[in-house]
PDB file of N, CA, C, O and CB in Angstrom:
ATOM      1  N   UNK A   1       0.150  16.894  13.369  1.00  0.00           N
ATOM      2  CA  UNK A   1       1.139  15.957  13.839  1.00  0.00           C
ATOM      3  C   UNK A   1       1.281  14.839  12.805  1.00  0.00           C
ATOM      4  O   UNK A   1       0.278  14.274  12.369  1.00  0.00           O
ATOM      5  CB  UNK A   1       0.755  15.395  15.231  1.00  0.00           C
ATOM      6  N   UNK A   2       2.483  14.523  12.419  1.00  0.00           N
ATOM      7  CA  UNK A   2       2.739  13.478  11.441  1.00  0.00           C
ATOM      8  C   UNK A   2       3.131  12.180  12.111  1.00  0.00           C
ATOM      9  O   UNK A   2       3.139  12.075  13.338  1.00  0.00           O
ATOM     10  CB  UNK A   2       3.820  13.909  10.478  1.00  0.00           C
ATOM     11  N   UNK A   3       3.450  11.209  11.309  1.00  0.00           N
ATOM     12  CA  UNK A   3       3.937   9.945  11.852  1.00  0.00           C
ATOM     13  C   UNK A   3       5.299   9.646  11.266  1.00  0.00           C
ATOM     14  O   UNK A   3       5.645  10.144  10.195  1.00  0.00           O
ATOM     15  CB  UNK A   3       2.951   8.791  11.560  1.00  0.00           C
ATOM     16  N   UNK A   4       6.067   8.837  11.963  1.00  0.00           N
ATOM     17  CA  UNK A   4       7.414   8.494  11.509  1.00  0.00           C
ATOM     18  C   UNK A   4       7.335   7.687  10.221  1.00  0.00           C
ATOM     19  O   UNK A   4       6.379   6.946   9.992  1.00  0.00           O
ATOM     20  CB  UNK A   4       8.178   7.705  12.596  1.00  0.00           C
ATOM     21  N   UNK A   5       8.344   7.841   9.398  1.00  0.00           N
ATOM     22  CA  UNK A   5       8.424   7.049   8.173  1.00  0.00           C
ATOM     23  C   UNK A   5       8.556   5.575   8.530  1.00  0.00           C
ATOM     24  O   UNK A   5       9.219   5.228   9.507  1.00  0.00           O
ATOM     25  CB  UNK A   5       9.615   7.507   7.293  1.00  0.00           C
ATOM     26  N   UNK A   6       7.934   4.718   7.752  1.00  0.00           N
ATOM     27  CA  UNK A   6       8.001   3.267   7.926  1.00  0.00           C
ATOM     28  C   UNK A   6       7.434   2.805   9.271  1.00  0.00           C
ATOM     29  O   UNK A   6       7.886   1.803   9.827  1.00  0.00           O
ATOM     30  CB  UNK A   6       9.437   2.802   7.796  1.00  0.00           C
ATOM     31  N   UNK A   7       6.458   3.526   9.785  1.00  0.00           N
ATOM     32  CA  UNK A   7       5.803   3.106  11.019  1.00  0.00           C
ATOM     33  C   UNK A   7       4.290   3.020  10.758  1.00  0.00           C
ATOM     34  O   UNK A   7       3.536   3.888  11.199  1.00  0.00           O
ATOM     35  CB  UNK A   7       6.124   4.102  12.199  1.00  0.00           C
ATOM     36  N   UNK A   8       3.843   1.967  10.034  1.00  0.00           N
ATOM     37  CA  UNK A   8       2.424   1.867   9.713  1.00  0.00           C
ATOM     38  C   UNK A   8       1.558   1.783  10.964  1.00  0.00           C
ATOM     39  O   UNK A   8       1.896   1.092  11.925  1.00  0.00           O
ATOM     40  CB  UNK A   8       2.175   0.658   8.836  1.00  0.00           C
ATOM     41  N   UNK A   9       0.461   2.483  10.937  1.00  0.00           N
ATOM     42  CA  UNK A   9      -0.475   2.441  12.056  1.00  0.00           C
ATOM     43  C   UNK A   9      -1.264   1.139  12.061  1.00  0.00           C
ATOM     44  O   UNK A   9      -1.791   0.736  13.098  1.00  0.00           O
ATOM     45  CB  UNK A   9      -1.428   3.631  11.998  1.00  0.00           C
ATOM     46  N   UNK A  10      -1.347   0.489  10.922  1.00  0.00           N
ATOM     47  CA  UNK A  10      -2.188  -0.690  10.783  1.00  0.00           C
ATOM     48  C   UNK A  10      -1.711  -1.900  11.577  1.00  0.00           C
ATOM     49  O   UNK A  10      -2.494  -2.822  11.808  1.00  0.00           O
ATOM     50  CB  UNK A  10      -2.280  -1.056   9.354  1.00  0.00           C
ATOM     51  N   UNK A  11      -0.473  -1.923  11.994  1.00  0.00           N
ATOM     52  CA  UNK A  11       0.052  -3.083  12.699  1.00  0.00           C
ATOM     53  C   UNK A  11       0.148  -2.890  14.206  1.00  0.00           C
ATOM     54  O   UNK A  11       0.680  -3.754  14.903  1.00  0.00           O
ATOM     55  CB  UNK A  11       1.397  -3.425  12.159  1.00  0.00           C
ATOM     56  N   UNK A  12      -0.350  -1.785  14.716  1.00  0.00           N
ATOM     57  CA  UNK A  12      -0.298  -1.538  16.145  1.00  0.00           C
ATOM     58  C   UNK A  12       1.117  -1.236  16.618  1.00  0.00           C
ATOM     59  O   UNK A  12       2.016  -0.991  15.814  1.00  0.00           O
ATOM     60  CB  UNK A  12      -0.850  -2.725  16.896  1.00  0.00           C
ATOM     61  N   UNK A  13       1.299  -1.257  17.920  1.00  0.00           N
ATOM     62  CA  UNK A  13       2.630  -0.998  18.481  1.00  0.00           C
ATOM     63  C   UNK A  13       2.719  -1.589  19.883  1.00  0.00           C
ATOM     64  O   UNK A  13       1.713  -1.960  20.487  1.00  0.00           O
ATOM     65  CB  UNK A  13       2.933   0.527  18.514  1.00  0.00           C
ATOM     66  N   UNK A  14       3.932  -1.667  20.376  1.00  0.00           N
ATOM     67  CA  UNK A  14       4.159  -2.175  21.729  1.00  0.00           C
ATOM     68  C   UNK A  14       3.640  -3.591  21.895  1.00  0.00           C
ATOM     69  O   UNK A  14       3.839  -4.430  21.016  1.00  0.00           O
ATOM     70  CB  UNK A  14       3.502  -1.267  22.749  1.00  0.00           C
ATOM     71  N   UNK A  15       2.968  -3.872  23.024  1.00  0.00           N
ATOM     72  CA  UNK A  15       2.487  -5.234  23.275  1.00  0.00           C
ATOM     73  C   UNK A  15       1.337  -5.631  22.343  1.00  0.00           C
ATOM     74  O   UNK A  15       0.961  -6.802  22.287  1.00  0.00           O
ATOM     75  CB  UNK A  15       2.038  -5.365  24.723  1.00  0.00           C
ATOM     76  N   UNK A  16       0.781  -4.667  21.618  1.00  0.00           N
ATOM     77  CA  UNK A  16      -0.351  -4.944  20.729  1.00  0.00           C
ATOM     78  C   UNK A  16       0.059  -5.021  19.265  1.00  0.00           C
ATOM     79  O   UNK A  16      -0.799  -4.980  18.383  1.00  0.00           O
ATOM     80  CB  UNK A  16      -1.412  -3.881  20.899  1.00  0.00           C
ATOM     81  N   UNK A  17       1.346  -5.130  18.992  1.00  0.00           N
ATOM     82  CA  UNK A  17       1.811  -5.186  17.615  1.00  0.00           C
ATOM     83  C   UNK A  17       1.349  -6.489  16.956  1.00  0.00           C
ATOM     84  O   UNK A  17       1.311  -7.542  17.592  1.00  0.00           O
ATOM     85  CB  UNK A  17       3.349  -5.064  17.557  1.00  0.00           C
ATOM     86  N   UNK A  18       1.005  -6.397  15.695  1.00  0.00           N
ATOM     87  CA  UNK A  18       0.532  -7.567  14.945  1.00  0.00           C
ATOM     88  C   UNK A  18       1.670  -8.574  14.789  1.00  0.00           C
ATOM     89  O   UNK A  18       2.780  -8.207  14.405  1.00  0.00           O
ATOM     90  CB  UNK A  18      -0.019  -7.148  13.549  1.00  0.00           C
ATOM     91  N   UNK A  19       1.396  -9.822  15.083  1.00  0.00           N
ATOM     92  CA  UNK A  19       2.426 -10.850  15.013  1.00  0.00           C
ATOM     93  C   UNK A  19       2.866 -11.103  13.562  1.00  0.00           C
ATOM     94  O   UNK A  19       3.977 -11.580  13.329  1.00  0.00           O
ATOM     95  CB  UNK A  19       1.914 -12.150  15.645  1.00  0.00           C
ATOM     96  N   UNK A  20       2.003 -10.786  12.593  1.00  0.00           N
ATOM     97  CA  UNK A  20       2.344 -11.002  11.189  1.00  0.00           C
ATOM     98  C   UNK A  20       2.845  -9.768  10.473  1.00  0.00           C
ATOM     99  O   UNK A  20       2.982  -9.787   9.249  1.00  0.00           O
ATOM    100  CB  UNK A  20       1.167 -11.524  10.471  1.00  0.00           C
ATOM    101  N   UNK A  21       3.124  -8.693  11.194  1.00  0.00           N
ATOM    102  CA  UNK A  21       3.526  -7.429  10.565  1.00  0.00           C
ATOM    103  C   UNK A  21       4.782  -7.573   9.713  1.00  0.00           C
ATOM    104  O   UNK A  21       4.809  -7.081   8.585  1.00  0.00           O
ATOM    105  CB  UNK A  21       3.756  -6.372  11.627  1.00  0.00           C
ATOM    106  N   UNK A  22       5.798  -8.218  10.207  1.00  0.00           N
ATOM    107  CA  UNK A  22       7.056  -8.338   9.458  1.00  0.00           C
ATOM    108  C   UNK A  22       6.851  -9.141   8.178  1.00  0.00           C
ATOM    109  O   UNK A  22       7.375  -8.774   7.126  1.00  0.00           O
ATOM    110  CB  UNK A  22       8.142  -9.002  10.328  1.00  0.00           C
ATOM    111  N   UNK A  23       6.090 -10.235   8.259  1.00  0.00           N
ATOM    112  CA  UNK A  23       5.818 -11.047   7.080  1.00  0.00           C
ATOM    113  C   UNK A  23       5.021 -10.252   6.044  1.00  0.00           C
ATOM    114  O   UNK A  23       5.320 -10.314   4.852  1.00  0.00           O
ATOM    115  CB  UNK A  23       5.057 -12.322   7.474  1.00  0.00           C
ATOM    116  N   UNK A  24       4.024  -9.515   6.487  1.00  0.00           N
ATOM    117  CA  UNK A  24       3.207  -8.712   5.585  1.00  0.00           C
ATOM    118  C   UNK A  24       4.044  -7.651   4.884  1.00  0.00           C
ATOM    119  O   UNK A  24       3.875  -7.429   3.685  1.00  0.00           O
ATOM    120  CB  UNK A  24       2.061  -8.056   6.349  1.00  0.00           C
ATOM    121  N   UNK A  25       4.930  -7.003   5.601  1.00  0.00           N
ATOM    122  CA  UNK A  25       5.794  -5.973   5.002  1.00  0.00           C
ATOM    123  C   UNK A  25       6.727  -6.603   3.967  1.00  0.00           C
ATOM    124  O   UNK A  25       6.946  -6.017   2.907  1.00  0.00           O
ATOM    125  CB  UNK A  25       6.621  -5.242   6.099  1.00  0.00           C
ATOM    126  N   UNK A  26       7.274  -7.772   4.251  1.00  0.00           N
ATOM    127  CA  UNK A  26       8.150  -8.448   3.282  1.00  0.00           C
ATOM    128  C   UNK A  26       7.368  -8.854   2.036  1.00  0.00           C
ATOM    129  O   UNK A  26       7.854  -8.690   0.917  1.00  0.00           O
ATOM    130  CB  UNK A  26       8.808  -9.689   3.920  1.00  0.00           C
ATOM    131  N   UNK A  27       6.160  -9.383   2.225  1.00  0.00           N
ATOM    132  CA  UNK A  27       5.333  -9.780   1.089  1.00  0.00           C
ATOM    133  C   UNK A  27       5.000  -8.572   0.214  1.00  0.00           C
ATOM    134  O   UNK A  27       5.074  -8.652  -1.012  1.00  0.00           O
ATOM    135  CB  UNK A  27       4.040 -10.458   1.575  1.00  0.00           C
ATOM    136  N   UNK A  28       4.636  -7.462   0.839  1.00  0.00           N
ATOM    137  CA  UNK A  28       4.309  -6.249   0.087  1.00  0.00           C
ATOM    138  C   UNK A  28       5.511  -5.755  -0.703  1.00  0.00           C
ATOM    139  O   UNK A  28       5.368  -5.341  -1.853  1.00  0.00           O
ATOM    140  CB  UNK A  28       3.817  -5.150   1.031  1.00  0.00           C
ATOM    141  N   UNK A  29       6.685  -5.793  -0.103  1.00  0.00           N
ATOM    142  CA  UNK A  29       7.899  -5.360  -0.788  1.00  0.00           C
ATOM    143  C   UNK A  29       8.157  -6.226  -2.029  1.00  0.00           C
ATOM    144  O   UNK A  29       8.531  -5.708  -3.082  1.00  0.00           O
ATOM    145  CB  UNK A  29       9.107  -5.420   0.171  1.00  0.00           C
ATOM    146  N   UNK A  30       7.962  -7.519  -1.905  1.00  0.00           N
ATOM    147  CA  UNK A  30       8.162  -8.440  -3.030  1.00  0.00           C
ATOM    148  C   UNK A  30       7.147  -8.166  -4.137  1.00  0.00           C
ATOM    149  O   UNK A  30       7.507  -8.106  -5.313  1.00  0.00           O
ATOM    150  CB  UNK A  30       8.050  -9.906  -2.558  1.00  0.00           C
ATOM    151  N   UNK A  31       5.886  -8.001  -3.762  1.00  0.00           N
ATOM    152  CA  UNK A  31       4.832  -7.764  -4.750  1.00  0.00           C
ATOM    153  C   UNK A  31       5.072  -6.468  -5.507  1.00  0.00           C
ATOM    154  O   UNK A  31       4.998  -6.452  -6.736  1.00  0.00           O
ATOM    155  CB  UNK A  31       3.463  -7.728  -4.072  1.00  0.00           C
ATOM    156  N   UNK A  32       5.358  -5.382  -4.800  1.00  0.00           N
ATOM    157  CA  UNK A  32       5.557  -4.100  -5.483  1.00  0.00           C
ATOM    158  C   UNK A  32       6.813  -4.105  -6.335  1.00  0.00           C
ATOM    159  O   UNK A  32       6.840  -3.474  -7.391  1.00  0.00           O
ATOM    160  CB  UNK A  32       5.629  -2.968  -4.472  1.00  0.00           C
ATOM    161  N   UNK A  33       7.841  -4.795  -5.904  1.00  0.00           N
ATOM    162  CA  UNK A  33       9.051  -4.922  -6.715  1.00  0.00           C
ATOM    163  C   UNK A  33       8.739  -5.655  -8.020  1.00  0.00           C
ATOM    164  O   UNK A  33       9.165  -5.225  -9.092  1.00  0.00           O
ATOM    165  CB  UNK A  33      10.158  -5.666  -5.930  1.00  0.00           C
ATOM    166  N   UNK A  34       8.001  -6.755  -7.931  1.00  0.00           N
ATOM    167  CA  UNK A  34       7.648  -7.522  -9.129  1.00  0.00           C
ATOM    168  C   UNK A  34       6.728  -6.733 -10.056  1.00  0.00           C
ATOM    169  O   UNK A  34       6.886  -6.784 -11.275  1.00  0.00           O
ATOM    170  CB  UNK A  34       6.981  -8.836  -8.734  1.00  0.00           C
ATOM    171  N   UNK A  35       5.767  -6.002  -9.483  1.00  0.00           N
ATOM    172  CA  UNK A  35       4.884  -5.165 -10.298  1.00  0.00           C
ATOM    173  C   UNK A  35       5.675  -4.127 -11.094  1.00  0.00           C
ATOM    174  O   UNK A  35       5.444  -3.942 -12.289  1.00  0.00           O
ATOM    175  CB  UNK A  35       3.849  -4.466  -9.411  1.00  0.00           C
ATOM    176  N   UNK A  36       6.603  -3.457 -10.427  1.00  0.00           N
ATOM    177  CA  UNK A  36       7.361  -2.397 -11.092  1.00  0.00           C
ATOM    178  C   UNK A  36       8.364  -2.962 -12.095  1.00  0.00           C
ATOM    179  O   UNK A  36       8.700  -2.287 -13.069  1.00  0.00           O
ATOM    180  CB  UNK A  36       8.088  -1.545 -10.059  1.00  0.00           C
ATOM    181  N   UNK A  37       8.839  -4.161 -11.883  1.00  0.00           N
ATOM    182  CA  UNK A  37       9.724  -4.793 -12.879  1.00  0.00           C
ATOM    183  C   UNK A  37       8.915  -5.207 -14.115  1.00  0.00           C
ATOM    184  O   UNK A  37       9.380  -5.079 -15.247  1.00  0.00           O
ATOM    185  CB  UNK A  37      10.450  -6.036 -12.267  1.00  0.00           C
ATOM    186  N   UNK A  38       7.701  -5.701 -13.876  1.00  0.00           N
ATOM    187  CA  UNK A  38       6.848  -6.150 -14.986  1.00  0.00           C
ATOM    188  C   UNK A  38       6.314  -4.975 -15.784  1.00  0.00           C
ATOM    189  O   UNK A  38       6.305  -5.014 -17.014  1.00  0.00           O
ATOM    190  CB  UNK A  38       5.683  -6.989 -14.462  1.00  0.00           C
ATOM    191  N   UNK A  39       5.864  -3.915 -15.089  1.00  0.00           N
ATOM    192  CA  UNK A  39       5.303  -2.727 -15.727  1.00  0.00           C
ATOM    193  C   UNK A  39       6.007  -1.479 -15.192  1.00  0.00           C
ATOM    194  O   UNK A  39       5.458  -0.802 -14.322  1.00  0.00           O
ATOM    195  CB  UNK A  39       3.768  -2.640 -15.484  1.00  0.00           C
ATOM    196  N   UNK A  40       7.194  -1.157 -15.681  1.00  0.00           N
ATOM    197  CA  UNK A  40       7.942  -0.004 -15.154  1.00  0.00           C
ATOM    198  C   UNK A  40       7.226   1.332 -15.344  1.00  0.00           C
ATOM    199  O   UNK A  40       7.512   2.292 -14.628  1.00  0.00           O
ATOM    200  CB  UNK A  40       9.291   0.065 -15.816  1.00  0.00           C
ATOM    201  N   UNK A  41       6.300   1.404 -16.303  1.00  0.00           N
ATOM    202  CA  UNK A  41       5.575   2.662 -16.532  1.00  0.00           C
ATOM    203  C   UNK A  41       4.210   2.678 -15.833  1.00  0.00           C
ATOM    204  O   UNK A  41       3.389   3.552 -16.112  1.00  0.00           O
ATOM    205  CB  UNK A  41       5.387   2.890 -18.032  1.00  0.00           C
ATOM    206  N   UNK A  42       3.963   1.737 -14.943  1.00  0.00           N
ATOM    207  CA  UNK A  42       2.717   1.684 -14.188  1.00  0.00           C
ATOM    208  C   UNK A  42       2.518   3.018 -13.476  1.00  0.00           C
ATOM    209  O   UNK A  42       3.447   3.545 -12.865  1.00  0.00           O
ATOM    210  CB  UNK A  42       2.726   0.504 -13.170  1.00  0.00           C
ATOM    211  N   UNK A  43       1.302   3.563 -13.555  1.00  0.00           N
ATOM    212  CA  UNK A  43       1.054   4.880 -12.954  1.00  0.00           C
ATOM    213  C   UNK A  43      -0.352   4.933 -12.353  1.00  0.00           C
ATOM    214  O   UNK A  43      -1.230   4.152 -12.719  1.00  0.00           O
ATOM    215  CB  UNK A  43       1.231   6.004 -14.007  1.00  0.00           C
ATOM    216  N   UNK A  44      -0.541   5.859 -11.436  1.00  0.00           N
ATOM    217  CA  UNK A  44      -1.868   6.080 -10.868  1.00  0.00           C
ATOM    218  C   UNK A  44      -2.780   6.662 -11.942  1.00  0.00           C
ATOM    219  O   UNK A  44      -2.348   7.501 -12.733  1.00  0.00           O
ATOM    220  CB  UNK A  44      -1.797   7.024  -9.633  1.00  0.00           C
ATOM    221  N   UNK A  45      -4.038   6.223 -11.979  1.00  0.00           N
ATOM    222  CA  UNK A  45      -5.010   6.752 -12.930  1.00  0.00           C
ATOM    223  C   UNK A  45      -5.663   8.023 -12.423  1.00  0.00           C
ATOM    224  O   UNK A  45      -6.186   8.814 -13.209  1.00  0.00           O
ATOM    225  CB  UNK A  45      -6.069   5.716 -13.225  1.00  0.00           C
ATOM    226  N   UNK A  46      -5.635   8.218 -11.141  1.00  0.00           N
ATOM    227  CA  UNK A  46      -6.235   9.415 -10.547  1.00  0.00           C
ATOM    228  C   UNK A  46      -5.158  10.155  -9.747  1.00  0.00           C
ATOM    229  O   UNK A  46      -4.227   9.532  -9.236  1.00  0.00           O
ATOM    230  CB  UNK A  46      -7.459   9.042  -9.633  1.00  0.00           C
ATOM    231  N   UNK A  47      -5.283  11.467  -9.640  1.00  0.00           N
ATOM    232  CA  UNK A  47      -4.235  12.228  -8.940  1.00  0.00           C
ATOM    233  C   UNK A  47      -4.070  11.860  -7.468  1.00  0.00           C
ATOM    234  O   UNK A  47      -2.961  11.906  -6.936  1.00  0.00           O
ATOM    235  CB  UNK A  47      -4.532  13.691  -9.042  1.00  0.00           C
ATOM    236  N   UNK A  48      -5.167  11.498  -6.812  1.00  0.00           N
ATOM    237  CA  UNK A  48      -5.108  11.131  -5.396  1.00  0.00           C
ATOM    238  C   UNK A  48      -5.920   9.872  -5.171  1.00  0.00           C
ATOM    239  O   UNK A  48      -7.104   9.833  -5.507  1.00  0.00           O
ATOM    240  CB  UNK A  48      -5.627  12.283  -4.495  1.00  0.00           C
ATOM    241  N   UNK A  49      -5.310   8.848  -4.613  1.00  0.00           N
ATOM    242  CA  UNK A  49      -6.074   7.621  -4.310  1.00  0.00           C
ATOM    243  C   UNK A  49      -7.189   7.913  -3.306  1.00  0.00           C
ATOM    244  O   UNK A  49      -7.076   8.829  -2.491  1.00  0.00           O
ATOM    245  CB  UNK A  49      -5.135   6.515  -3.754  1.00  0.00           C
ATOM    246  N   UNK A  50      -8.261   7.131  -3.371  1.00  0.00           N
ATOM    247  CA  UNK A  50      -9.383   7.313  -2.440  1.00  0.00           C
ATOM    248  C   UNK A  50      -9.223   6.373  -1.251  1.00  0.00           C
ATOM    249  O   UNK A  50      -9.069   5.163  -1.414  1.00  0.00           O
ATOM    250  CB  UNK A  50     -10.743   7.061  -3.151  1.00  0.00           C
ATOM    251  N   UNK A  51      -9.261   6.947  -0.061  1.00  0.00           N
ATOM    252  CA  UNK A  51      -9.128   6.175   1.173  1.00  0.00           C
ATOM    253  C   UNK A  51     -10.504   5.884   1.736  1.00  0.00           C
ATOM    254  O   UNK A  51     -11.432   6.673   1.552  1.00  0.00           O
ATOM    255  CB  UNK A  51      -8.265   6.927   2.211  1.00  0.00           C
ATOM    256  N   UNK A  52     -10.647   4.748   2.427  1.00  0.00           N
ATOM    257  CA  UNK A  52     -11.932   4.477   3.065  1.00  0.00           C
ATOM    258  C   UNK A  52     -12.079   5.411   4.266  1.00  0.00           C
ATOM    259  O   UNK A  52     -11.105   6.013   4.717  1.00  0.00           O
ATOM    260  CB  UNK A  52     -12.046   2.974   3.500  1.00  0.00           C
ATOM    261  N   UNK A  53     -13.269   5.521   4.763  1.00  0.00           N
ATOM    262  CA  UNK A  53     -13.534   6.462   5.858  1.00  0.00           C
ATOM    263  C   UNK A  53     -13.653   5.779   7.213  1.00  0.00           C
ATOM    264  O   UNK A  53     -14.086   6.403   8.182  1.00  0.00           O
ATOM    265  CB  UNK A  53     -14.800   7.232   5.576  1.00  0.00           C
ATOM    266  N   UNK A  54     -13.280   4.528   7.293  1.00  0.00           N
ATOM    267  CA  UNK A  54     -13.386   3.789   8.540  1.00  0.00           C
ATOM    268  C   UNK A  54     -12.144   4.060   9.393  1.00  0.00           C
ATOM    269  O   UNK A  54     -11.037   3.708   8.985  1.00  0.00           O
ATOM    270  CB  UNK A  54     -13.553   2.267   8.269  1.00  0.00           C
ATOM    271  N   UNK A  55     -12.301   4.675  10.561  1.00  0.00           N
ATOM    272  CA  UNK A  55     -11.134   4.992  11.395  1.00  0.00           C
ATOM    273  C   UNK A  55     -10.458   3.760  12.001  1.00  0.00           C
ATOM    274  O   UNK A  55      -9.305   3.840  12.424  1.00  0.00           O
ATOM    275  CB  UNK A  55     -11.547   5.922  12.504  1.00  0.00           C
ATOM    276  N   UNK A  56     -11.152   2.631  12.048  1.00  0.00           N
ATOM    277  CA  UNK A  56     -10.587   1.420  12.633  1.00  0.00           C
ATOM    278  C   UNK A  56      -9.733   0.667  11.619  1.00  0.00           C
ATOM    279  O   UNK A  56      -8.653   0.178  11.950  1.00  0.00           O
ATOM    280  CB  UNK A  56     -11.701   0.514  13.158  1.00  0.00           C
ATOM    281  N   UNK A  57     -10.222   0.577  10.384  1.00  0.00           N
ATOM    282  CA  UNK A  57      -9.515  -0.154   9.334  1.00  0.00           C
ATOM    283  C   UNK A  57      -9.046   0.824   8.268  1.00  0.00           C
ATOM    284  O   UNK A  57      -9.721   1.033   7.260  1.00  0.00           O
ATOM    285  CB  UNK A  57     -10.420  -1.249   8.712  1.00  0.00           C
ATOM    286  N   UNK A  58      -7.899   1.411   8.497  1.00  0.00           N
ATOM    287  CA  UNK A  58      -7.344   2.402   7.585  1.00  0.00           C
ATOM    288  C   UNK A  58      -6.855   1.705   6.318  1.00  0.00           C
ATOM    289  O   UNK A  58      -6.173   0.683   6.388  1.00  0.00           O
ATOM    290  CB  UNK A  58      -6.192   3.192   8.260  1.00  0.00           C
ATOM    291  N   UNK A  59      -7.200   2.257   5.176  1.00  0.00           N
ATOM    292  CA  UNK A  59      -6.738   1.681   3.922  1.00  0.00           C
ATOM    293  C   UNK A  59      -7.372   2.356   2.733  1.00  0.00           C
ATOM    294  O   UNK A  59      -8.203   3.253   2.873  1.00  0.00           O
ATOM    295  CB  UNK A  59      -7.025   0.204   3.882  1.00  0.00           C
ATOM    296  N   UNK A  60      -6.971   1.916   1.576  1.00  0.00           N
ATOM    297  CA  UNK A  60      -7.504   2.479   0.345  1.00  0.00           C
ATOM    298  C   UNK A  60      -8.881   1.899   0.040  1.00  0.00           C
ATOM    299  O   UNK A  60      -9.118   0.704   0.216  1.00  0.00           O
ATOM    300  CB  UNK A  60      -6.546   2.219  -0.820  1.00  0.00           C
ATOM    301  N   UNK A  61      -9.778   2.757  -0.418  1.00  0.00           N
ATOM    302  CA  UNK A  61     -11.078   2.291  -0.897  1.00  0.00           C
ATOM    303  C   UNK A  61     -10.891   1.742  -2.307  1.00  0.00           C
ATOM    304  O   UNK A  61     -11.428   0.688  -2.649  1.00  0.00           O
ATOM    305  CB  UNK A  61     -12.147   3.443  -0.874  1.00  0.00           C
ATOM    306  N   UNK A  62     -10.127   2.462  -3.119  1.00  0.00           N
ATOM    307  CA  UNK A  62      -9.787   2.006  -4.471  1.00  0.00           C
ATOM    308  C   UNK A  62      -8.394   2.522  -4.814  1.00  0.00           C
ATOM    309  O   UNK A  62      -7.927   3.523  -4.271  1.00  0.00           O
ATOM    310  CB  UNK A  62     -10.845   2.498  -5.526  1.00  0.00           C
ATOM    311  N   UNK A  63      -7.759   1.821  -5.717  1.00  0.00           N
ATOM    312  CA  UNK A  63      -6.464   2.267  -6.232  1.00  0.00           C
ATOM    313  C   UNK A  63      -6.459   1.926  -7.713  1.00  0.00           C
ATOM    314  O   UNK A  63      -6.135   0.806  -8.108  1.00  0.00           O
ATOM    315  CB  UNK A  63      -5.243   1.588  -5.464  1.00  0.00           C
ATOM    316  N   UNK A  64      -6.820   2.903  -8.519  1.00  0.00           N
ATOM    317  CA  UNK A  64      -6.903   2.678  -9.954  1.00  0.00           C
ATOM    318  C   UNK A  64      -5.552   2.973 -10.591  1.00  0.00           C
ATOM    319  O   UNK A  64      -4.961   4.033 -10.381  1.00  0.00           O
ATOM    320  CB  UNK A  64      -8.011   3.549 -10.588  1.00  0.00           C
ATOM    321  N   UNK A  65      -5.079   2.003 -11.378  1.00  0.00           N
ATOM    322  CA  UNK A  65      -3.777   2.116 -12.020  1.00  0.00           C
ATOM    323  C   UNK A  65      -3.915   2.090 -13.536  1.00  0.00           C
ATOM    324  O   UNK A  65      -4.844   1.492 -14.079  1.00  0.00           O
ATOM    325  CB  UNK A  65      -2.853   0.994 -11.553  1.00  0.00           C
ATOM    326  N   UNK A  66      -2.992   2.735 -14.195  1.00  0.00           N
ATOM    327  CA  UNK A  66      -2.911   2.717 -15.657  1.00  0.00           C
ATOM    328  C   UNK A  66      -1.781   1.779 -16.034  1.00  0.00           C
ATOM    329  O   UNK A  66      -0.628   1.990 -15.660  1.00  0.00           O
ATOM    330  CB  UNK A  66      -2.680   4.158 -16.251  1.00  0.00           C
ATOM    331  N   UNK A  67      -2.134   0.727 -16.789  1.00  0.00           N
ATOM    332  CA  UNK A  67      -1.129  -0.217 -17.282  1.00  0.00           C
ATOM    333  C   UNK A  67      -0.872   0.134 -18.746  1.00  0.00           C
ATOM    334  O   UNK A  67      -1.813   0.154 -19.539  1.00  0.00           O
ATOM    335  CB  UNK A  67      -1.604  -1.726 -17.117  1.00  0.00           C
ATOM    336  N   UNK A  68       0.362   0.409 -19.121  1.00  0.00           N
ATOM    337  CA  UNK A  68       0.678   0.775 -20.500  1.00  0.00           C
ATOM    338  C   UNK A  68       0.203  -0.286 -21.500  1.00  0.00           C
ATOM    339  O   UNK A  68       0.184  -1.477 -21.189  1.00  0.00           O
ATOM    340  CB  UNK A  68       2.180   0.992 -20.649  1.00  0.00           C
ATOM    341  N   UNK A  69      -0.175   0.152 -22.687  1.00  0.00           N
ATOM    342  CA  UNK A  69      -0.708  -0.737 -23.725  1.00  0.00           C
ATOM    343  C   UNK A  69       0.314  -1.770 -24.173  1.00  0.00           C
ATOM    344  O   UNK A  69      -0.068  -2.852 -24.618  1.00  0.00           O
ATOM    345  CB  UNK A  69      -1.171   0.075 -24.923  1.00  0.00           C
ATOM    346  N   UNK A  70       1.583  -1.471 -24.069  1.00  0.00           N
ATOM    347  CA  UNK A  70       2.617  -2.393 -24.523  1.00  0.00           C
ATOM    348  C   UNK A  70       2.811  -3.577 -23.590  1.00  0.00           C
ATOM    349  O   UNK A  70       3.580  -4.488 -23.895  1.00  0.00           O
ATOM    350  CB  UNK A  70       3.913  -1.664 -24.676  1.00  0.00           C
ATOM    351  N   UNK A  71       2.123  -3.570 -22.459  1.00  0.00           N
ATOM    352  CA  UNK A  71       2.303  -4.645 -21.472  1.00  0.00           C
ATOM    353  C   UNK A  71       1.628  -5.919 -21.889  1.00  0.00           C
ATOM    354  O   UNK A  71       1.687  -6.914 -21.166  1.00  0.00           O
ATOM    355  CB  UNK A  71       1.775  -4.222 -20.128  1.00  0.00           C
TER     356      UNK A  71
END
């Protein structure tokens, strides 16, 4: 079973939705936009990012990126 696009599990749902979810999503959009404008060739260093194994706090354990030498 999959999940709908743009429906992060990390912010809950219904009456338990995180009050800061919208702000966090806007901040993330701004940060990733600025990163990609600054380093358009930014790429993952590993084929698959490593996720933590905690079922309560879903997220990346590490995210290694390759920044081009010309940056």
